[in-house]
C-alpha cells in the first residue's frame, strides 16, 4: 500500500532535541566534560557581568557555540548562527530549545573583548586540563615542544613602509601594488590591516608570509596539550616561548623535553638544563649542542619517536580548527582563538581516551 505524502506539517512536536541525539553520538561525552568545566568557571562568569540590568546571553552558550565552530570547521559566525537556527544537534549542544530564538552573529563580536579581558580561554583550558589530570591522562615527566606559523588575515599588499603616509590610489578598493624588487623588512614595513603580524618564511626556499607563531607544549603519555601561547613571528620566538612554558610547569622534578632540529641551539639547550630539564632535541648534522651524555640513553630514542605526535596537534588545528589562516586580527584575538582551539583538541583527544570502547 502506497503511503501518503502530506503537505501540511504537524503543528506541535513533543520530542525534545535531547531525544533526537543518539546515545552514542561523539558530542555527548564532550558535552559532559564541557558542562563540568563551565560549572567550575561560574564564579568567573559572575564577575564578568553586572548584577543589575537586562540579562545577557549566557556566556556558557556562547562558549559552547564557539566550540562547535571549531569542531565542525564553520568558517564564520554568520554560518554558525544559521546552523544554530535549524540544526537540532547544535541546538542541543548549545542548550537551546526548539522555541528559543537564536541571537545575532554580532553577539560574538560584542562579547569577544569581554572574554579576552577576563582570560576566559585560559580558564577554560585549565579547567579541561584539570579534568585530564584527575583522570590520570597527563605525564608529569616527559614533554615535547614545537611551534607553527599561523597565517594572518592580511594581504601582502597591506605590508607598506611605516613612514608611507600616501593613501592608496583612488578608483578601487583593491588597487594594484607592484613591490617587485623592493626590500621589505619588519623593521621598515608594517601591515596596515593587522599591525601585529610579521613577515616570515618557514624555511629556505619557502615564500614569506604575514603570520603569527603558535607554540604548544605536549605531554608524551597521551599527546595532550598542557600549555600553549601565540607570539609575534620571529627567528627566536620558538626558543623563548618554549623555555617560558617549561618554566611554568608545576613541580620541581627533572623532566625531559623533546623537540626538532630547529631547537638545537645553545640558548635553548642551555636554558633547559638551567631549568632542570633534559633536552631530548633532535641533533643537527653540524654544529649541534646535544652531546653523548643525552643521546646514549634509551629515553632519548623514545622521545624522538614520540615527539612527532605534536605535529598531529598543529595538523588538526589547521585542517579542522580553521587555523591555517586566522579569521581574526590582532595578537590578543588570534591568541584567544588559538588557545581555545587547543582546548577543543584536548576535548576530542580525551573523548577518544576515556570513552573509547
mmCIF file of C-alpha atoms in Angstrom:
data_model
loop_
_atom_site.group_PDB
_atom_site.id
_atom_site.type_symbol
_atom_site.label_atom_id
_atom_site.label_comp_id
_atom_site.label_asym_id
_atom_site.label_seq_id
_atom_site.Cartn_x
_atom_site.Cartn_y
_atom_site.Cartn_z
ATOM 1 C CA UNK A 1 0.000 0.000 0.000
ATOM 2 C CA UNK A 2 1.394 3.374 -1.006
ATOM 3 C CA UNK A 3 1.952 5.876 1.770
ATOM 4 C CA UNK A 4 0.531 9.377 1.711
ATOM 5 C CA UNK A 5 2.652 12.489 1.115
ATOM 6 C CA UNK A 6 1.092 15.082 3.440
ATOM 7 C CA UNK A 7 1.605 18.726 2.533
ATOM 8 C CA UNK A 8 0.804 20.111 5.964
ATOM 9 C CA UNK A 9 3.300 19.709 8.789
ATOM 10 C CA UNK A 10 2.335 18.897 12.342
ATOM 11 C CA UNK A 11 1.629 21.973 14.426
ATOM 12 C CA UNK A 12 3.196 20.690 17.669
ATOM 13 C CA UNK A 13 6.201 18.493 18.467
ATOM 14 C CA UNK A 14 6.533 16.660 21.769
ATOM 15 C CA UNK A 15 10.094 15.395 21.214
ATOM 16 C CA UNK A 16 12.976 17.422 22.631
ATOM 17 C CA UNK A 17 16.379 17.861 20.914
ATOM 18 C CA UNK A 18 17.821 15.616 23.635
ATOM 19 C CA UNK A 19 15.746 12.706 22.342
ATOM 20 C CA UNK A 20 16.882 13.335 18.785
ATOM 21 C CA UNK A 21 20.603 12.935 19.567
ATOM 22 C CA UNK A 22 21.778 9.296 19.522
ATOM 23 C CA UNK A 23 23.060 7.929 22.823
ATOM 24 C CA UNK A 24 26.422 7.046 21.278
ATOM 25 C CA UNK A 25 26.934 10.363 19.476
ATOM 26 C CA UNK A 26 30.560 11.589 19.864
ATOM 27 C CA UNK A 27 29.374 15.003 21.084
ATOM 28 C CA UNK A 28 27.743 13.541 24.196
ATOM 29 C CA UNK A 29 30.958 12.891 26.176
ATOM 30 C CA UNK A 30 32.313 16.255 25.039
ATOM 31 C CA UNK A 31 29.142 17.950 26.308
ATOM 32 C CA UNK A 32 29.600 16.277 29.714
ATOM 33 C CA UNK A 33 33.202 17.467 30.025
ATOM 34 C CA UNK A 34 32.332 20.974 28.821
ATOM 35 C CA UNK A 35 29.400 21.335 31.232
ATOM 36 C CA UNK A 36 31.553 20.289 34.189
ATOM 37 C CA UNK A 37 34.295 22.724 33.184
ATOM 38 C CA UNK A 38 31.836 25.595 32.697
ATOM 39 C CA UNK A 39 30.378 24.887 36.108
ATOM 40 C CA UNK A 40 33.843 25.436 37.573
ATOM 41 C CA UNK A 41 34.009 28.792 35.761
ATOM 42 C CA UNK A 42 30.719 30.049 37.202
ATOM 43 C CA UNK A 43 32.450 32.403 39.719
ATOM 44 C CA UNK A 44 34.435 33.964 36.878
ATOM 45 C CA UNK A 45 31.312 34.476 34.786
ATOM 46 C CA UNK A 46 29.617 36.137 37.753
ATOM 47 C CA UNK A 47 32.416 38.723 37.964
ATOM 48 C CA UNK A 48 32.210 39.469 34.251
ATOM 49 C CA UNK A 49 28.645 40.809 34.322
ATOM 50 C CA UNK A 50 26.779 43.401 36.359
ATOM 51 C CA UNK A 51 24.248 42.227 38.945
ATOM 52 C CA UNK A 52 21.644 44.639 37.521
ATOM 53 C CA UNK A 53 20.273 45.378 34.072
ATOM 54 C CA UNK A 54 18.936 43.283 31.218
ATOM 55 C CA UNK A 55 20.034 39.639 31.293
ATOM 56 C CA UNK A 56 22.712 38.814 28.762
ATOM 57 C CA UNK A 57 23.075 35.765 26.569
ATOM 58 C CA UNK A 58 24.667 33.170 28.887
ATOM 59 C CA UNK A 59 28.439 33.009 28.321
ATOM 60 C CA UNK A 60 28.175 29.231 28.653
ATOM 61 C CA UNK A 61 26.066 29.132 25.488
ATOM 62 C CA UNK A 62 28.459 31.416 23.630
ATOM 63 C CA UNK A 63 31.407 29.187 24.521
ATOM 64 C CA UNK A 64 29.572 26.014 23.522
ATOM 65 C CA UNK A 65 28.638 27.618 20.204
ATOM 66 C CA UNK A 66 32.232 28.732 19.616
ATOM 67 C CA UNK A 67 33.338 25.204 20.397
ATOM 68 C CA UNK A 68 31.004 23.869 17.711
ATOM 69 C CA UNK A 69 32.503 26.328 15.254
ATOM 70 C CA UNK A 70 35.949 24.815 15.863
ATOM 71 C CA UNK A 71 34.842 21.173 15.958
ATOM 72 C CA UNK A 72 32.791 21.398 12.757
ATOM 73 C CA UNK A 73 35.091 23.753 10.806
ATOM 74 C CA UNK A 74 32.492 26.508 10.401
ATOM 75 C CA UNK A 75 34.293 29.423 8.827
ATOM 76 C CA UNK A 76 32.215 32.351 10.146
ATOM 77 C CA UNK A 77 29.832 33.371 12.909
ATOM 78 C CA UNK A 78 27.150 34.082 10.316
ATOM 79 C CA UNK A 79 27.208 30.461 9.169
ATOM 80 C CA UNK A 80 27.308 29.283 12.772
ATOM 81 C CA UNK A 81 24.164 31.258 13.650
ATOM 82 C CA UNK A 82 22.456 29.903 10.551
ATOM 83 C CA UNK A 83 23.294 26.359 11.636
ATOM 84 C CA UNK A 84 22.049 27.029 15.164
ATOM 85 C CA UNK A 85 18.700 28.066 13.756
ATOM 86 C CA UNK A 86 17.855 24.730 12.101
ATOM 87 C CA UNK A 87 20.390 22.150 13.314
ATOM 88 C CA UNK A 88 18.869 20.154 16.189
ATOM 89 C CA UNK A 89 22.241 18.708 17.175
ATOM 90 C CA UNK A 90 23.758 22.173 17.523
ATOM 91 C CA UNK A 91 20.747 23.444 19.473
ATOM 92 C CA UNK A 92 21.041 20.541 21.893
ATOM 93 C CA UNK A 93 24.785 21.044 22.410
ATOM 94 C CA UNK A 94 24.486 24.795 23.000
ATOM 95 C CA UNK A 95 21.481 24.383 25.290
ATOM 96 C CA UNK A 96 18.701 25.898 23.170
ATOM 97 C CA UNK A 97 15.205 24.508 22.919
ATOM 98 C CA UNK A 98 13.275 24.327 19.666
ATOM 99 C CA UNK A 99 11.402 27.526 20.518
ATOM 100 C CA UNK A 100 14.415 29.611 21.630
ATOM 101 C CA UNK A 101 15.401 32.412 19.292
ATOM 102 C CA UNK A 102 18.993 32.357 18.063
ATOM 103 C CA UNK A 103 20.957 35.526 18.713
ATOM 104 C CA UNK A 104 22.530 37.710 16.014
ATOM 105 C CA UNK A 105 26.008 36.943 14.722
ATOM 106 C CA UNK A 106 27.292 40.284 16.052
ATOM 107 C CA UNK A 107 26.827 38.928 19.589
ATOM 108 C CA UNK A 108 30.108 37.040 19.260
ATOM 109 C CA UNK A 109 31.999 40.202 18.291
ATOM 110 C CA UNK A 110 30.426 42.230 21.116
ATOM 111 C CA UNK A 111 31.311 39.642 23.760
ATOM 112 C CA UNK A 112 34.750 38.659 22.474
ATOM 113 C CA UNK A 113 36.533 41.611 24.082
ATOM 114 C CA UNK A 114 34.891 40.758 27.417
ATOM 115 C CA UNK A 115 36.056 37.145 27.138
ATOM 116 C CA UNK A 116 39.582 38.229 26.217
ATOM 117 C CA UNK A 117 39.760 40.777 29.040
ATOM 118 C CA UNK A 118 38.875 38.178 31.673
ATOM 119 C CA UNK A 119 41.086 35.467 30.070
ATOM 120 C CA UNK A 120 38.197 33.046 29.731
ATOM 121 C CA UNK A 121 40.046 30.940 27.140
ATOM 122 C CA UNK A 122 42.887 30.328 29.609
ATOM 123 C CA UNK A 123 40.483 29.475 32.429
ATOM 124 C CA UNK A 124 38.559 27.091 30.165
ATOM 125 C CA UNK A 125 41.796 25.448 29.020
ATOM 126 C CA UNK A 126 42.941 24.963 32.614
ATOM 127 C CA UNK A 127 39.559 23.525 33.633
ATOM 128 C CA UNK A 128 39.699 20.880 30.888
ATOM 129 C CA UNK A 129 43.349 20.204 31.662
ATOM 130 C CA UNK A 130 42.433 19.670 35.313
ATOM 131 C CA UNK A 131 39.917 17.000 34.342
ATOM 132 C CA UNK A 132 42.572 15.240 32.268
ATOM 133 C CA UNK A 133 44.959 15.344 35.212
ATOM 134 C CA UNK A 134 42.376 13.897 37.599
ATOM 135 C CA UNK A 135 41.702 11.129 35.074
ATOM 136 C CA UNK A 136 45.408 10.203 35.078
ATOM 137 C CA UNK A 137 45.948 11.126 31.426
ATOM 138 C CA UNK A 138 48.861 13.547 31.848
ATOM 139 C CA UNK A 139 52.545 12.806 32.175
ATOM 140 C CA UNK A 140 54.493 14.901 34.679
ATOM 141 C CA UNK A 141 57.963 13.987 33.452
ATOM 142 C CA UNK A 142 58.104 13.783 29.652
ATOM 143 C CA UNK A 143 57.110 16.579 27.264
ATOM 144 C CA UNK A 144 57.519 17.771 23.684
ATOM 145 C CA UNK A 145 57.549 21.333 22.401
ATOM 146 C CA UNK A 146 57.060 22.732 18.923
ATOM 147 C CA UNK A 147 55.847 25.792 17.052
ATOM 148 C CA UNK A 148 53.988 26.587 13.856
ATOM 149 C CA UNK A 149 53.157 29.588 11.707
ATOM 150 C CA UNK A 150 49.569 30.878 11.678
ATOM 151 C CA UNK A 151 48.905 32.915 8.547
ATOM 152 C CA UNK A 152 47.487 36.337 9.348
ATOM 153 C CA UNK A 153 44.274 37.817 7.937
ATOM 154 C CA UNK A 154 46.199 40.376 5.881
ATOM 155 C CA UNK A 155 47.432 40.520 2.309
ATOM 156 C CA UNK A 156 50.938 41.300 1.139
ATOM 157 C CA UNK A 157 49.568 44.495 -0.389
ATOM 158 C CA UNK A 158 48.918 45.802 3.111
ATOM 159 C CA UNK A 159 52.607 45.442 4.052
ATOM 160 C CA UNK A 160 53.674 49.025 3.476
ATOM 161 C CA UNK A 161 56.529 51.253 4.697
ATOM 162 C CA UNK A 162 55.908 52.588 8.182
ATOM 163 C CA UNK A 163 56.675 56.154 7.118
ATOM 164 C CA UNK A 164 54.488 55.985 3.981
ATOM 165 C CA UNK A 165 51.634 58.401 4.512
ATOM 166 C CA UNK A 166 50.388 58.351 0.921
ATOM 167 C CA UNK A 167 46.870 56.914 0.608
ATOM 168 C CA UNK A 168 46.247 54.125 -1.918
ATOM 169 C CA UNK A 169 45.403 55.070 -5.473
ATOM 170 C CA UNK A 170 41.737 56.033 -5.910
ATOM 171 C CA UNK A 171 39.284 54.189 -8.109
ATOM 172 C CA UNK A 172 39.438 50.768 -6.497
ATOM 173 C CA UNK A 173 39.238 49.310 -3.024
ATOM 174 C CA UNK A 174 41.834 46.746 -4.114
ATOM 175 C CA UNK A 175 44.399 48.828 -6.017
ATOM 176 C CA UNK A 176 47.324 47.448 -7.987
ATOM 177 C CA UNK A 177 50.552 47.333 -5.966
ATOM 178 C CA UNK A 178 53.903 46.473 -7.535
ATOM 179 C CA UNK A 179 56.519 45.677 -4.912
ATOM 180 C CA UNK A 180 58.805 43.655 -7.164
ATOM 181 C CA UNK A 181 62.450 44.400 -6.427
ATOM 182 C CA UNK A 182 61.704 46.205 -3.166
ATOM 183 C CA UNK A 183 63.338 45.175 0.091
ATOM 184 C CA UNK A 184 60.520 44.651 2.556
ATOM 185 C CA UNK A 185 61.514 44.070 6.177
ATOM 186 C CA UNK A 186 59.700 44.092 9.502
ATOM 187 C CA UNK A 187 61.973 46.894 10.688
ATOM 188 C CA UNK A 188 60.820 49.259 7.938
ATOM 189 C CA UNK A 189 57.412 47.880 6.895
ATOM 190 C CA UNK A 190 54.159 47.051 8.668
ATOM 191 C CA UNK A 191 50.774 45.689 7.670
ATOM 192 C CA UNK A 192 48.052 48.319 7.641
ATOM 193 C CA UNK A 193 45.429 45.582 8.066
ATOM 194 C CA UNK A 194 46.973 43.843 11.078
ATOM 195 C CA UNK A 195 49.949 45.711 12.576
ATOM 196 C CA UNK A 196 50.693 42.829 14.965
ATOM 197 C CA UNK A 197 51.580 40.281 12.274
ATOM 198 C CA UNK A 198 55.120 39.902 10.958
ATOM 199 C CA UNK A 199 56.669 38.858 7.654
ATOM 200 C CA UNK A 200 58.420 35.496 7.971
ATOM 201 C CA UNK A 201 59.185 32.388 5.974
ATOM 202 C CA UNK A 202 59.162 28.903 7.372
ATOM 203 C CA UNK A 203 62.456 27.753 5.848
ATOM 204 C CA UNK A 204 64.857 28.312 2.988
ATOM 205 C CA UNK A 205 63.121 28.137 -0.363
ATOM 206 C CA UNK A 206 59.674 28.886 1.086
ATOM 207 C CA UNK A 207 57.689 32.036 0.401
ATOM 208 C CA UNK A 208 57.413 34.743 3.039
ATOM 209 C CA UNK A 209 54.010 35.311 4.634
ATOM 210 C CA UNK A 210 52.427 37.669 7.100
ATOM 211 C CA UNK A 211 51.858 35.464 10.102
ATOM 212 C CA UNK A 212 51.909 34.809 13.823
ATOM 213 C CA UNK A 213 53.711 31.996 15.607
ATOM 214 C CA UNK A 214 51.846 29.465 17.739
ATOM 215 C CA UNK A 215 53.546 27.271 20.341
ATOM 216 C CA UNK A 216 52.419 24.088 22.059
ATOM 217 C CA UNK A 217 53.778 22.013 24.934
ATOM 218 C CA UNK A 218 52.607 18.393 24.710
ATOM 219 C CA UNK A 219 52.862 15.706 27.358
ATOM 220 C CA UNK A 220 54.183 12.446 25.919
ATOM 221 C CA UNK A 221 51.847 9.920 27.567
ATOM 222 C CA UNK A 222 48.684 10.625 25.560
ATOM 223 C CA UNK A 223 49.589 13.589 23.365
ATOM 224 C CA UNK A 224 47.532 16.210 25.229
ATOM 225 C CA UNK A 225 48.408 19.894 25.198
ATOM 226 C CA UNK A 226 49.433 21.169 28.636
ATOM 227 C CA UNK A 227 50.366 24.728 27.632
ATOM 228 C CA UNK A 228 50.149 26.962 24.578
ATOM 229 C CA UNK A 229 50.652 30.542 23.547
ATOM 230 C CA UNK A 230 50.747 32.776 20.497
ATOM 231 C CA UNK A 231 53.544 35.279 19.859
ATOM 232 C CA UNK A 232 54.878 37.525 17.151
ATOM 233 C CA UNK A 233 56.655 35.641 14.404
ATOM 234 C CA UNK A 234 60.437 35.964 14.507
ATOM 235 C CA UNK A 235 63.507 33.755 14.401
ATOM 236 C CA UNK A 236 63.860 33.305 18.161
ATOM 237 C CA UNK A 237 60.226 33.187 19.293
ATOM 238 C CA UNK A 238 60.126 29.378 19.349
ATOM 239 C CA UNK A 239 63.003 29.052 21.805
ATOM 240 C CA UNK A 240 61.899 31.762 24.219
ATOM 241 C CA UNK A 241 58.246 30.681 24.255
ATOM 242 C CA UNK A 242 59.262 27.059 24.829
ATOM 243 C CA UNK A 243 61.518 27.984 27.753
ATOM 244 C CA UNK A 244 58.732 30.060 29.271
ATOM 245 C CA UNK A 245 56.285 27.160 29.058
ATOM 246 C CA UNK A 246 58.822 24.762 30.587
ATOM 247 C CA UNK A 247 59.461 27.199 33.443
ATOM 248 C CA UNK A 248 55.715 27.306 34.192
ATOM 249 C CA UNK A 249 55.451 23.550 34.656
ATOM 250 C CA UNK A 250 54.367 22.674 38.210
ATOM 251 C CA UNK A 251 56.679 20.715 40.493
ATOM 252 C CA UNK A 252 60.430 20.588 40.919
ATOM 253 C CA UNK A 253 61.206 17.161 39.420
ATOM 254 C CA UNK A 254 63.516 16.852 36.447
ATOM 255 C CA UNK A 255 61.685 16.486 33.139
ATOM 256 C CA UNK A 256 62.611 15.642 29.565
ATOM 257 C CA UNK A 257 61.719 17.909 26.647
ATOM 258 C CA UNK A 258 61.718 16.648 23.073
ATOM 259 C CA UNK A 259 61.953 18.954 20.065
ATOM 260 C CA UNK A 260 63.017 19.012 16.422
ATOM 261 C CA UNK A 261 66.314 20.235 14.968
ATOM 262 C CA UNK A 262 65.149 23.831 14.976
ATOM 263 C CA UNK A 263 65.612 23.847 18.753
ATOM 264 C CA UNK A 264 69.178 22.505 18.610
ATOM 265 C CA UNK A 265 70.792 25.806 19.580
ATOM 266 C CA UNK A 266 72.849 26.634 22.683
ATOM 267 C CA UNK A 267 70.397 29.242 24.012
ATOM 268 C CA UNK A 268 67.584 26.665 24.161
ATOM 269 C CA UNK A 269 69.597 23.614 25.246
ATOM 270 C CA UNK A 270 71.420 25.507 27.992
ATOM 271 C CA UNK A 271 68.175 27.145 29.060
ATOM 272 C CA UNK A 272 66.560 23.722 29.518
ATOM 273 C CA UNK A 273 69.430 22.465 31.666
ATOM 274 C CA UNK A 274 69.192 25.581 33.839
ATOM 275 C CA UNK A 275 65.534 24.678 34.427
ATOM 276 C CA UNK A 276 66.336 21.073 35.409
ATOM 277 C CA UNK A 277 65.073 19.750 32.071
ATOM 278 C CA UNK A 278 66.887 17.201 29.941
ATOM 279 C CA UNK A 279 66.996 18.348 26.285
ATOM 280 C CA UNK A 280 65.829 15.448 24.110
ATOM 281 C CA UNK A 281 66.308 17.583 21.000
ATOM 282 C CA UNK A 282 66.969 16.137 17.555
ATOM 283 C CA UNK A 283 70.611 16.702 16.638
ATOM 284 C CA UNK A 284 71.774 18.779 13.716
ATOM 285 C CA UNK A 285 74.274 17.282 11.322
ATOM 286 C CA UNK A 286 76.702 20.139 12.046
ATOM 287 C CA UNK A 287 77.090 22.482 14.995
ATOM 288 C CA UNK A 288 74.909 20.519 17.392
ATOM 289 C CA UNK A 289 74.518 21.485 21.046
ATOM 290 C CA UNK A 290 73.446 17.949 22.059
ATOM 291 C CA UNK A 291 76.230 15.638 23.209
ATOM 292 C CA UNK A 292 76.580 11.964 24.068
ATOM 293 C CA UNK A 293 75.528 12.328 27.689
ATOM 294 C CA UNK A 294 71.967 12.762 26.404
ATOM 295 C CA UNK A 295 71.817 10.594 23.283
ATOM 296 C CA UNK A 296 73.304 7.492 24.930
ATOM 297 C CA UNK A 297 70.149 6.851 26.941
ATOM 298 C CA UNK A 298 67.209 4.816 25.650
ATOM 299 C CA UNK A 299 64.826 7.560 26.806
ATOM 300 C CA UNK A 300 66.281 9.882 24.160
ATOM 301 C CA UNK A 301 65.304 7.499 21.375
ATOM 302 C CA UNK A 302 61.819 7.105 22.849
ATOM 303 C CA UNK A 303 61.359 10.882 22.971
ATOM 304 C CA UNK A 304 62.471 11.199 19.356
ATOM 305 C CA UNK A 305 59.850 8.668 18.347
ATOM 306 C CA UNK A 306 57.011 10.278 20.331
ATOM 307 C CA UNK A 307 57.811 13.936 19.607
ATOM 308 C CA UNK A 308 56.328 13.653 16.107
ATOM 309 C CA UNK A 309 52.865 13.451 17.667
ATOM 310 C CA UNK A 310 52.965 17.196 18.256
ATOM 311 C CA UNK A 311 52.600 17.659 14.505
ATOM 312 C CA UNK A 312 49.193 15.966 14.771
ATOM 313 C CA UNK A 313 48.058 18.820 17.026
ATOM 314 C CA UNK A 314 49.003 21.502 14.522
ATOM 315 C CA UNK A 315 47.619 19.428 11.664
ATOM 316 C CA UNK A 316 44.250 19.190 13.446
ATOM 317 C CA UNK A 317 44.224 22.918 14.203
ATOM 318 C CA UNK A 318 44.871 23.856 10.587
ATOM 319 C CA UNK A 319 42.519 21.387 8.926
ATOM 320 C CA UNK A 320 39.644 21.093 11.404
ATOM 321 C CA UNK A 321 40.154 24.119 13.643
ATOM 322 C CA UNK A 322 40.247 26.692 10.806
ATOM 323 C CA UNK A 323 43.674 27.998 11.826
ATOM 324 C CA UNK A 324 45.578 27.558 8.600
ATOM 325 C CA UNK A 325 44.667 31.208 8.088
ATOM 326 C CA UNK A 326 43.204 33.011 11.056
ATOM 327 C CA UNK A 327 39.882 34.857 10.779
ATOM 328 C CA UNK A 328 40.836 37.466 13.399
ATOM 329 C CA UNK A 329 43.195 40.409 13.595
ATOM 330 C CA UNK A 330 45.490 41.408 16.406
ATOM 331 C CA UNK A 331 47.662 39.390 18.734
ATOM 332 C CA UNK A 332 45.050 39.250 21.508
ATOM 333 C CA UNK A 333 42.198 37.973 19.344
ATOM 334 C CA UNK A 334 44.307 35.454 17.424
ATOM 335 C CA UNK A 335 45.863 34.271 20.684
ATOM 336 C CA UNK A 336 42.410 33.803 22.192
ATOM 337 C CA UNK A 337 41.140 31.569 19.386
ATOM 338 C CA UNK A 338 44.461 29.694 19.282
ATOM 339 C CA UNK A 339 44.226 28.725 22.947
ATOM 340 C CA UNK A 340 40.505 27.996 22.632
ATOM 341 C CA UNK A 341 41.196 25.674 19.686
ATOM 342 C CA UNK A 342 43.832 23.878 21.750
ATOM 343 C CA UNK A 343 41.116 23.208 24.329
ATOM 344 C CA UNK A 344 38.877 21.794 21.594
ATOM 345 C CA UNK A 345 41.678 19.467 20.507
ATOM 346 C CA UNK A 346 42.147 18.234 24.077
ATOM 347 C CA UNK A 347 38.411 17.561 24.364
ATOM 348 C CA UNK A 348 38.432 15.410 21.230
ATOM 349 C CA UNK A 349 41.532 13.579 22.396
ATOM 350 C CA UNK A 350 40.131 12.998 25.897
ATOM 351 C CA UNK A 351 36.862 11.709 24.444
ATOM 352 C CA UNK A 352 38.807 9.104 22.489
ATOM 353 C CA UNK A 353 40.905 8.146 25.511
ATOM 354 C CA UNK A 354 38.164 7.960 28.158
ATOM 355 C CA UNK A 355 35.109 6.848 26.232
ATOM 356 C CA UNK A 356 36.751 4.687 23.573
ATOM 357 C CA UNK A 357 35.433 1.138 23.517
#
